[in-house]
Amino acid sequence: MASTLKEDDVKDLTIGVQTATSQEDIGKNLGIKKLVSLPKTPDLVAQLDKGLIDGIIVEKCVGDNYELSNENLKIEDSFTLKLNFKGQPLD
């Protein structure tokens, strides 16, 4: 099934991100109006499970793992961002 979710679709939702991560930067750059920053991904998953947030921004492998290990969670839709990082890797 192809994704129907677009970047603009999440701007008015309450979206969770892990504090001080690239996911938090992505949420801010997407212009999400209700961004919930928490220190740990399990805290975000708990908020999502309780219905306190509409979704979370995580790496695909992280989301897939939580979906497999929690019968209450299901990835309903997603979209992929292509990031253009500037700088050089650390040696």
PDB file of N, CA and C in Angstrom:
ATOM      1  N   MET A   1       0.839  -1.176   0.000  1.00  0.00           N
ATOM      2  CA  MET A   1       0.000   0.000   0.000  1.00  0.00           C
ATOM      3  C   MET A   1       0.887   1.244   0.000  1.00  0.00           C
ATOM      4  N   ALA A   2       0.653   2.133  -0.919  1.00  0.00           N
ATOM      5  CA  ALA A   2       1.450   3.348  -1.020  1.00  0.00           C
ATOM      6  C   ALA A   2       1.029   4.348   0.052  1.00  0.00           C
ATOM      7  N   SER A   3       1.985   5.096   0.521  1.00  0.00           N
ATOM      8  CA  SER A   3       1.715   6.106   1.542  1.00  0.00           C
ATOM      9  C   SER A   3       0.896   7.241   0.956  1.00  0.00           C
ATOM     10  N   THR A   4      -0.103   7.682   1.715  1.00  0.00           N
ATOM     11  CA  THR A   4      -0.896   8.836   1.308  1.00  0.00           C
ATOM     12  C   THR A   4      -0.587  10.050   2.166  1.00  0.00           C
ATOM     13  N   LEU A   5       0.198   9.869   3.207  1.00  0.00           N
ATOM     14  CA  LEU A   5       0.542  10.946   4.132  1.00  0.00           C
ATOM     15  C   LEU A   5       1.586  11.857   3.499  1.00  0.00           C
ATOM     16  N   LYS A   6       1.360  13.146   3.623  1.00  0.00           N
ATOM     17  CA  LYS A   6       2.298  14.144   3.105  1.00  0.00           C
ATOM     18  C   LYS A   6       2.839  14.968   4.269  1.00  0.00           C
ATOM     19  N   GLU A   7       3.952  15.630   4.051  1.00  0.00           N
ATOM     20  CA  GLU A   7       4.570  16.438   5.105  1.00  0.00           C
ATOM     21  C   GLU A   7       3.593  17.449   5.695  1.00  0.00           C
ATOM     22  N   ASP A   8       2.804  18.113   4.857  1.00  0.00           N
ATOM     23  CA  ASP A   8       1.866  19.129   5.343  1.00  0.00           C
ATOM     24  C   ASP A   8       0.760  18.543   6.211  1.00  0.00           C
ATOM     25  N   ASP A   9       0.477  17.257   6.067  1.00  0.00           N
ATOM     26  CA  ASP A   9      -0.605  16.624   6.823  1.00  0.00           C
ATOM     27  C   ASP A   9      -0.333  16.572   8.320  1.00  0.00           C
ATOM     28  N   VAL A  10       0.909  16.661   8.726  1.00  0.00           N
ATOM     29  CA  VAL A  10       1.242  16.515  10.148  1.00  0.00           C
ATOM     30  C   VAL A  10       1.352  17.848  10.885  1.00  0.00           C
ATOM     31  N   LYS A  11       1.283  18.955  10.184  1.00  0.00           N
ATOM     32  CA  LYS A  11       1.520  20.261  10.810  1.00  0.00           C
ATOM     33  C   LYS A  11       0.527  20.595  11.912  1.00  0.00           C
ATOM     34  N   ASP A  12      -0.710  20.135  11.805  1.00  0.00           N
ATOM     35  CA  ASP A  12      -1.730  20.453  12.802  1.00  0.00           C
ATOM     36  C   ASP A  12      -1.964  19.320  13.792  1.00  0.00           C
ATOM     37  N   LEU A  13      -1.165  18.270  13.725  1.00  0.00           N
ATOM     38  CA  LEU A  13      -1.276  17.158  14.666  1.00  0.00           C
ATOM     39  C   LEU A  13      -0.339  17.376  15.850  1.00  0.00           C
ATOM     40  N   THR A  14      -0.577  16.644  16.921  1.00  0.00           N
ATOM     41  CA  THR A  14       0.340  16.647  18.059  1.00  0.00           C
ATOM     42  C   THR A  14       1.330  15.513  17.838  1.00  0.00           C
ATOM     43  N   ILE A  15       2.584  15.873  17.607  1.00  0.00           N
ATOM     44  CA  ILE A  15       3.610  14.908  17.226  1.00  0.00           C
ATOM     45  C   ILE A  15       4.716  14.883  18.280  1.00  0.00           C
ATOM     46  N   GLY A  16       5.132  13.695  18.662  1.00  0.00           N
ATOM     47  CA  GLY A  16       6.190  13.519  19.645  1.00  0.00           C
ATOM     48  C   GLY A  16       7.539  13.279  18.997  1.00  0.00           C
ATOM     49  N   VAL A  17       8.570  13.819  19.635  1.00  0.00           N
ATOM     50  CA  VAL A  17       9.952  13.634  19.184  1.00  0.00           C
ATOM     51  C   VAL A  17      10.846  13.463  20.404  1.00  0.00           C
ATOM     52  N   GLN A  18      11.973  12.819  20.203  1.00  0.00           N
ATOM     53  CA  GLN A  18      12.947  12.690  21.285  1.00  0.00           C
ATOM     54  C   GLN A  18      13.756  13.984  21.380  1.00  0.00           C
ATOM     55  N   THR A  19      13.881  14.487  22.603  1.00  0.00           N
ATOM     56  CA  THR A  19      14.580  15.742  22.872  1.00  0.00           C
ATOM     57  C   THR A  19      16.035  15.686  22.401  1.00  0.00           C
ATOM     58  N   ALA A  20      16.477  16.793  21.813  1.00  0.00           N
ATOM     59  CA  ALA A  20      17.877  16.992  21.406  1.00  0.00           C
ATOM     60  C   ALA A  20      18.356  15.959  20.394  1.00  0.00           C
ATOM     61  N   THR A  21      17.486  15.595  19.453  1.00  0.00           N
ATOM     62  CA  THR A  21      17.844  14.645  18.399  1.00  0.00           C
ATOM     63  C   THR A  21      17.549  15.265  17.038  1.00  0.00           C
ATOM     64  N   SER A  22      17.990  14.595  15.998  1.00  0.00           N
ATOM     65  CA  SER A  22      17.663  15.062  14.651  1.00  0.00           C
ATOM     66  C   SER A  22      16.159  14.990  14.405  1.00  0.00           C
ATOM     67  N   GLN A  23      15.459  14.080  15.087  1.00  0.00           N
ATOM     68  CA  GLN A  23      14.006  14.003  14.937  1.00  0.00           C
ATOM     69  C   GLN A  23      13.342  15.276  15.469  1.00  0.00           C
ATOM     70  N   GLU A  24      13.880  15.841  16.542  1.00  0.00           N
ATOM     71  CA  GLU A  24      13.342  17.103  17.059  1.00  0.00           C
ATOM     72  C   GLU A  24      13.570  18.219  16.037  1.00  0.00           C
ATOM     73  N   ASP A  25      14.752  18.251  15.435  1.00  0.00           N
ATOM     74  CA  ASP A  25      15.045  19.240  14.392  1.00  0.00           C
ATOM     75  C   ASP A  25      14.098  19.076  13.209  1.00  0.00           C
ATOM     76  N   ILE A  26      13.840  17.840  12.819  1.00  0.00           N
ATOM     77  CA  ILE A  26      12.927  17.575  11.705  1.00  0.00           C
ATOM     78  C   ILE A  26      11.537  18.098  12.034  1.00  0.00           C
ATOM     79  N   GLY A  27      11.052  17.814  13.238  1.00  0.00           N
ATOM     80  CA  GLY A  27       9.731  18.300  13.645  1.00  0.00           C
ATOM     81  C   GLY A  27       9.632  19.811  13.576  1.00  0.00           C
ATOM     82  N   LYS A  28      10.666  20.488  14.036  1.00  0.00           N
ATOM     83  CA  LYS A  28      10.680  21.952  13.981  1.00  0.00           C
ATOM     84  C   LYS A  28      10.724  22.440  12.540  1.00  0.00           C
ATOM     85  N   ASN A  29      11.545  21.801  11.708  1.00  0.00           N
ATOM     86  CA  ASN A  29      11.661  22.211  10.307  1.00  0.00           C
ATOM     87  C   ASN A  29      10.397  21.935   9.507  1.00  0.00           C
ATOM     88  N   LEU A  30       9.615  20.942   9.919  1.00  0.00           N
ATOM     89  CA  LEU A  30       8.346  20.661   9.248  1.00  0.00           C
ATOM     90  C   LEU A  30       7.267  21.669   9.632  1.00  0.00           C
ATOM     91  N   GLY A  31       7.537  22.477  10.653  1.00  0.00           N
ATOM     92  CA  GLY A  31       6.560  23.477  11.083  1.00  0.00           C
ATOM     93  C   GLY A  31       5.407  22.891  11.880  1.00  0.00           C
ATOM     94  N   ILE A  32       5.658  21.783  12.570  1.00  0.00           N
ATOM     95  CA  ILE A  32       4.612  21.163  13.382  1.00  0.00           C
ATOM     96  C   ILE A  32       4.282  22.108  14.535  1.00  0.00           C
ATOM     97  N   LYS A  33       2.995  22.448  14.665  1.00  0.00           N
ATOM     98  CA  LYS A  33       2.568  23.438  15.653  1.00  0.00           C
ATOM     99  C   LYS A  33       2.563  22.883  17.071  1.00  0.00           C
ATOM    100  N   LYS A  34       2.248  21.603  17.221  1.00  0.00           N
ATOM    101  CA  LYS A  34       2.172  20.982  18.550  1.00  0.00           C
ATOM    102  C   LYS A  34       3.219  19.875  18.632  1.00  0.00           C
ATOM    103  N   LEU A  35       4.423  20.262  18.975  1.00  0.00           N
ATOM    104  CA  LEU A  35       5.541  19.328  19.060  1.00  0.00           C
ATOM    105  C   LEU A  35       5.800  19.010  20.532  1.00  0.00           C
ATOM    106  N   VAL A  36       5.759  17.732  20.876  1.00  0.00           N
ATOM    107  CA  VAL A  36       5.999  17.281  22.246  1.00  0.00           C
ATOM    108  C   VAL A  36       7.380  16.639  22.282  1.00  0.00           C
ATOM    109  N   SER A  37       8.301  17.247  23.023  1.00  0.00           N
ATOM    110  CA  SER A  37       9.670  16.728  23.138  1.00  0.00           C
ATOM    111  C   SER A  37       9.833  16.027  24.475  1.00  0.00           C
ATOM    112  N   LEU A  38      10.212  14.765  24.423  1.00  0.00           N
ATOM    113  CA  LEU A  38      10.448  13.971  25.624  1.00  0.00           C
ATOM    114  C   LEU A  38      11.836  13.344  25.529  1.00  0.00           C
ATOM    115  N   PRO A  39      12.454  13.025  26.678  1.00  0.00           N
ATOM    116  CA  PRO A  39      13.844  12.559  26.660  1.00  0.00           C
ATOM    117  C   PRO A  39      14.076  11.172  26.074  1.00  0.00           C
ATOM    118  N   LYS A  40      13.079  10.295  26.116  1.00  0.00           N
ATOM    119  CA  LYS A  40      13.304   8.912  25.672  1.00  0.00           C
ATOM    120  C   LYS A  40      12.173   8.433  24.763  1.00  0.00           C
ATOM    121  N   THR A  41      12.533   7.632  23.771  1.00  0.00           N
ATOM    122  CA  THR A  41      11.540   7.089  22.845  1.00  0.00           C
ATOM    123  C   THR A  41      10.466   6.268  23.556  1.00  0.00           C
ATOM    124  N   PRO A  42      10.787   5.436  24.557  1.00  0.00           N
ATOM    125  CA  PRO A  42       9.713   4.712  25.255  1.00  0.00           C
ATOM    126  C   PRO A  42       8.671   5.650  25.880  1.00  0.00           C
ATOM    127  N   ASP A  43       9.100   6.844  26.315  1.00  0.00           N
ATOM    128  CA  ASP A  43       8.149   7.827  26.840  1.00  0.00           C
ATOM    129  C   ASP A  43       7.190   8.284  25.745  1.00  0.00           C
ATOM    130  N   LEU A  44       7.713   8.471  24.542  1.00  0.00           N
ATOM    131  CA  LEU A  44       6.882   8.869  23.406  1.00  0.00           C
ATOM    132  C   LEU A  44       5.896   7.772  23.040  1.00  0.00           C
ATOM    133  N   VAL A  45       6.370   6.537  23.034  1.00  0.00           N
ATOM    134  CA  VAL A  45       5.505   5.403  22.704  1.00  0.00           C
ATOM    135  C   VAL A  45       4.383   5.286  23.734  1.00  0.00           C
ATOM    136  N   ALA A  46       4.696   5.510  25.010  1.00  0.00           N
ATOM    137  CA  ALA A  46       3.670   5.466  26.057  1.00  0.00           C
ATOM    138  C   ALA A  46       2.627   6.560  25.835  1.00  0.00           C
ATOM    139  N   GLN A  47       3.059   7.759  25.464  1.00  0.00           N
ATOM    140  CA  GLN A  47       2.129   8.857  25.170  1.00  0.00           C
ATOM    141  C   GLN A  47       1.242   8.509  23.977  1.00  0.00           C
ATOM    142  N   LEU A  48       1.835   7.905  22.959  1.00  0.00           N
ATOM    143  CA  LEU A  48       1.086   7.496  21.772  1.00  0.00           C
ATOM    144  C   LEU A  48       0.075   6.414  22.122  1.00  0.00           C
ATOM    145  N   ASP A  49       0.491   5.450  22.916  1.00  0.00           N
ATOM    146  CA  ASP A  49      -0.379   4.345  23.327  1.00  0.00           C
ATOM    147  C   ASP A  49      -1.574   4.852  24.135  1.00  0.00           C
ATOM    148  N   LYS A  50      -1.375   5.911  24.914  1.00  0.00           N
ATOM    149  CA  LYS A  50      -2.450   6.497  25.729  1.00  0.00           C
ATOM    150  C   LYS A  50      -3.328   7.468  24.937  1.00  0.00           C
ATOM    151  N   GLY A  51      -2.945   7.748  23.688  1.00  0.00           N
ATOM    152  CA  GLY A  51      -3.719   8.672  22.866  1.00  0.00           C
ATOM    153  C   GLY A  51      -3.456  10.138  23.172  1.00  0.00           C
ATOM    154  N   LEU A  52      -2.357  10.432  23.857  1.00  0.00           N
ATOM    155  CA  LEU A  52      -2.037  11.812  24.213  1.00  0.00           C
ATOM    156  C   LEU A  52      -1.352  12.564  23.077  1.00  0.00           C
ATOM    157  N   ILE A  53      -0.765  11.835  22.134  1.00  0.00           N
ATOM    158  CA  ILE A  53      -0.186  12.428  20.935  1.00  0.00           C
ATOM    159  C   ILE A  53      -0.686  11.637  19.732  1.00  0.00           C
ATOM    160  N   ASP A  54      -0.634  12.273  18.560  1.00  0.00           N
ATOM    161  CA  ASP A  54      -1.153  11.648  17.337  1.00  0.00           C
ATOM    162  C   ASP A  54      -0.137  10.773  16.630  1.00  0.00           C
ATOM    163  N   GLY A  55       1.135  11.046  16.833  1.00  0.00           N
ATOM    164  CA  GLY A  55       2.175  10.284  16.153  1.00  0.00           C
ATOM    165  C   GLY A  55       3.536  10.654  16.691  1.00  0.00           C
ATOM    166  N   ILE A  56       4.552   9.946  16.219  1.00  0.00           N
ATOM    167  CA  ILE A  56       5.924  10.238  16.622  1.00  0.00           C
ATOM    168  C   ILE A  56       6.830  10.209  15.395  1.00  0.00           C
ATOM    169  N   ILE A  57       7.894  10.971  15.486  1.00  0.00           N
ATOM    170  CA  ILE A  57       8.919  10.950  14.444  1.00  0.00           C
ATOM    171  C   ILE A  57      10.064  10.092  14.960  1.00  0.00           C
ATOM    172  N   VAL A  58      10.296   8.981  14.292  1.00  0.00           N
ATOM    173  CA  VAL A  58      11.396   8.080  14.633  1.00  0.00           C
ATOM    174  C   VAL A  58      11.983   7.527  13.343  1.00  0.00           C
ATOM    175  N   GLU A  59      13.171   6.963  13.449  1.00  0.00           N
ATOM    176  CA  GLU A  59      13.746   6.264  12.306  1.00  0.00           C
ATOM    177  C   GLU A  59      12.880   5.048  12.000  1.00  0.00           C
ATOM    178  N   LYS A  60      12.826   4.660  10.738  1.00  0.00           N
ATOM    179  CA  LYS A  60      11.966   3.559  10.313  1.00  0.00           C
ATOM    180  C   LYS A  60      12.225   2.279  11.095  1.00  0.00           C
ATOM    181  N   CYS A  61      13.485   1.930  11.291  1.00  0.00           N
ATOM    182  CA  CYS A  61      13.800   0.686  12.000  1.00  0.00           C
ATOM    183  C   CYS A  61      13.302   0.734  13.445  1.00  0.00           C
ATOM    184  N   VAL A  62      13.336   1.900  14.070  1.00  0.00           N
ATOM    185  CA  VAL A  62      12.836   2.049  15.442  1.00  0.00           C
ATOM    186  C   VAL A  62      11.323   1.866  15.466  1.00  0.00           C
ATOM    187  N   GLY A  63      10.631   2.524  14.550  1.00  0.00           N
ATOM    188  CA  GLY A  63       9.176   2.381  14.474  1.00  0.00           C
ATOM    189  C   GLY A  63       8.754   0.952  14.196  1.00  0.00           C
ATOM    190  N   ASP A  64       9.454   0.302  13.278  1.00  0.00           N
ATOM    191  CA  ASP A  64       9.142  -1.100  12.960  1.00  0.00           C
ATOM    192  C   ASP A  64       9.307  -1.987  14.186  1.00  0.00           C
ATOM    193  N   ASN A  65      10.365  -1.769  14.959  1.00  0.00           N
ATOM    194  CA  ASN A  65      10.627  -2.577  16.146  1.00  0.00           C
ATOM    195  C   ASN A  65       9.539  -2.383  17.198  1.00  0.00           C
ATOM    196  N   TYR A  66       9.134  -1.136  17.432  1.00  0.00           N
ATOM    197  CA  TYR A  66       8.071  -0.892  18.411  1.00  0.00           C
ATOM    198  C   TYR A  66       6.749  -1.498  17.952  1.00  0.00           C
ATOM    199  N   GLU A  67       6.473  -1.439  16.655  1.00  0.00           N
ATOM    200  CA  GLU A  67       5.241  -2.032  16.139  1.00  0.00           C
ATOM    201  C   GLU A  67       5.233  -3.546  16.358  1.00  0.00           C
ATOM    202  N   LEU A  68       6.361  -4.193  16.128  1.00  0.00           N
ATOM    203  CA  LEU A  68       6.447  -5.645  16.306  1.00  0.00           C
ATOM    204  C   LEU A  68       6.339  -6.068  17.765  1.00  0.00           C
ATOM    205  N   SER A  69       6.823  -5.222  18.675  1.00  0.00           N
ATOM    206  CA  SER A  69       6.861  -5.614  20.084  1.00  0.00           C
ATOM    207  C   SER A  69       5.682  -5.100  20.909  1.00  0.00           C
ATOM    208  N   ASN A  70       4.775  -4.342  20.298  1.00  0.00           N
ATOM    209  CA  ASN A  70       3.635  -3.802  21.033  1.00  0.00           C
ATOM    210  C   ASN A  70       2.368  -4.006  20.212  1.00  0.00           C
ATOM    211  N   GLU A  71       1.522  -4.905  20.660  1.00  0.00           N
ATOM    212  CA  GLU A  71       0.313  -5.226  19.888  1.00  0.00           C
ATOM    213  C   GLU A  71      -0.673  -4.067  19.817  1.00  0.00           C
ATOM    214  N   ASN A  72      -0.529  -3.064  20.691  1.00  0.00           N
ATOM    215  CA  ASN A  72      -1.432  -1.911  20.671  1.00  0.00           C
ATOM    216  C   ASN A  72      -1.044  -0.873  19.627  1.00  0.00           C
ATOM    217  N   LEU A  73       0.156  -0.977  19.076  1.00  0.00           N
ATOM    218  CA  LEU A  73       0.641   0.023  18.128  1.00  0.00           C
ATOM    219  C   LEU A  73       0.689  -0.540  16.720  1.00  0.00           C
ATOM    220  N   LYS A  74       0.315   0.319  15.760  1.00  0.00           N
ATOM    221  CA  LYS A  74       0.373  -0.061  14.357  1.00  0.00           C
ATOM    222  C   LYS A  74       0.769   1.170  13.558  1.00  0.00           C
ATOM    223  N   ILE A  75       1.720   1.004  12.679  1.00  0.00           N
ATOM    224  CA  ILE A  75       2.079   2.100  11.787  1.00  0.00           C
ATOM    225  C   ILE A  75       0.985   2.187  10.737  1.00  0.00           C
ATOM    226  N   GLU A  76       0.192   3.264  10.811  1.00  0.00           N
ATOM    227  CA  GLU A  76      -0.917   3.431   9.878  1.00  0.00           C
ATOM    228  C   GLU A  76      -0.471   4.081   8.585  1.00  0.00           C
ATOM    229  N   ASP A  77       0.434   5.023   8.690  1.00  0.00           N
ATOM    230  CA  ASP A  77       0.930   5.707   7.505  1.00  0.00           C
ATOM    231  C   ASP A  77       2.244   6.384   7.866  1.00  0.00           C
ATOM    232  N   SER A  78       3.024   6.660   6.882  1.00  0.00           N
ATOM    233  CA  SER A  78       4.317   7.298   7.120  1.00  0.00           C
ATOM    234  C   SER A  78       4.766   8.000   5.854  1.00  0.00           C
ATOM    235  N   PHE A  79       5.789   8.804   5.994  1.00  0.00           N
ATOM    236  CA  PHE A  79       6.439   9.367   4.820  1.00  0.00           C
ATOM    237  C   PHE A  79       7.925   9.422   5.086  1.00  0.00           C
ATOM    238  N   THR A  80       8.685   9.443   4.027  1.00  0.00           N
ATOM    239  CA  THR A  80      10.138   9.433   4.124  1.00  0.00           C
ATOM    240  C   THR A  80      10.673  10.802   3.745  1.00  0.00           C
ATOM    241  N   LEU A  81      11.598  11.276   4.544  1.00  0.00           N
ATOM    242  CA  LEU A  81      12.269  12.536   4.242  1.00  0.00           C
ATOM    243  C   LEU A  81      13.660  12.242   3.724  1.00  0.00           C
ATOM    244  N   LYS A  82      14.057  12.955   2.706  1.00  0.00           N
ATOM    245  CA  LYS A  82      15.428  12.865   2.230  1.00  0.00           C
ATOM    246  C   LYS A  82      16.173  14.042   2.836  1.00  0.00           C
ATOM    247  N   LEU A  83      17.153  13.734   3.656  1.00  0.00           N
ATOM    248  CA  LEU A  83      17.892  14.770   4.363  1.00  0.00           C
ATOM    249  C   LEU A  83      19.198  15.065   3.659  1.00  0.00           C
ATOM    250  N   ASN A  84      19.560  16.318   3.660  1.00  0.00           N
ATOM    251  CA  ASN A  84      20.806  16.754   3.048  1.00  0.00           C
ATOM    252  C   ASN A  84      21.689  17.326   4.150  1.00  0.00           C
ATOM    253  N   PHE A  85      22.534  16.485   4.722  1.00  0.00           N
ATOM    254  CA  PHE A  85      23.412  16.923   5.796  1.00  0.00           C
ATOM    255  C   PHE A  85      24.634  17.616   5.218  1.00  0.00           C
ATOM    256  N   LYS A  86      25.047  18.679   5.887  1.00  0.00           N
ATOM    257  CA  LYS A  86      26.251  19.392   5.483  1.00  0.00           C
ATOM    258  C   LYS A  86      27.312  19.175   6.542  1.00  0.00           C
ATOM    259  N   GLY A  87      28.535  19.213   6.149  1.00  0.00           N
ATOM    260  CA  GLY A  87      29.628  19.022   7.091  1.00  0.00           C
ATOM    261  C   GLY A  87      30.426  17.788   6.728  1.00  0.00           C
ATOM    262  N   GLN A  88      31.335  17.447   7.601  1.00  0.00           N
ATOM    263  CA  GLN A  88      32.188  16.304   7.348  1.00  0.00           C
ATOM    264  C   GLN A  88      32.138  15.358   8.533  1.00  0.00           C
ATOM    265  N   PRO A  89      32.266  14.075   8.277  1.00  0.00           N
ATOM    266  CA  PRO A  89      32.248  13.114   9.383  1.00  0.00           C
ATOM    267  C   PRO A  89      33.461  13.280  10.279  1.00  0.00           C
ATOM    268  N   LEU A  90      33.284  12.899  11.524  1.00  0.00           N
ATOM    269  CA  LEU A  90      34.391  12.945  12.477  1.00  0.00           C
ATOM    270  C   LEU A  90      35.298  11.745  12.266  1.00  0.00           C
ATOM    271  N   ASP A  91      36.578  11.942  12.422  1.00  0.00           N
ATOM    272  CA  ASP A  91      37.530  10.827  12.299  1.00  0.00           C
ATOM    273  C   ASP A  91      37.667  10.107  13.608  1.00  0.00           C
TER     274      ASP A  91
END
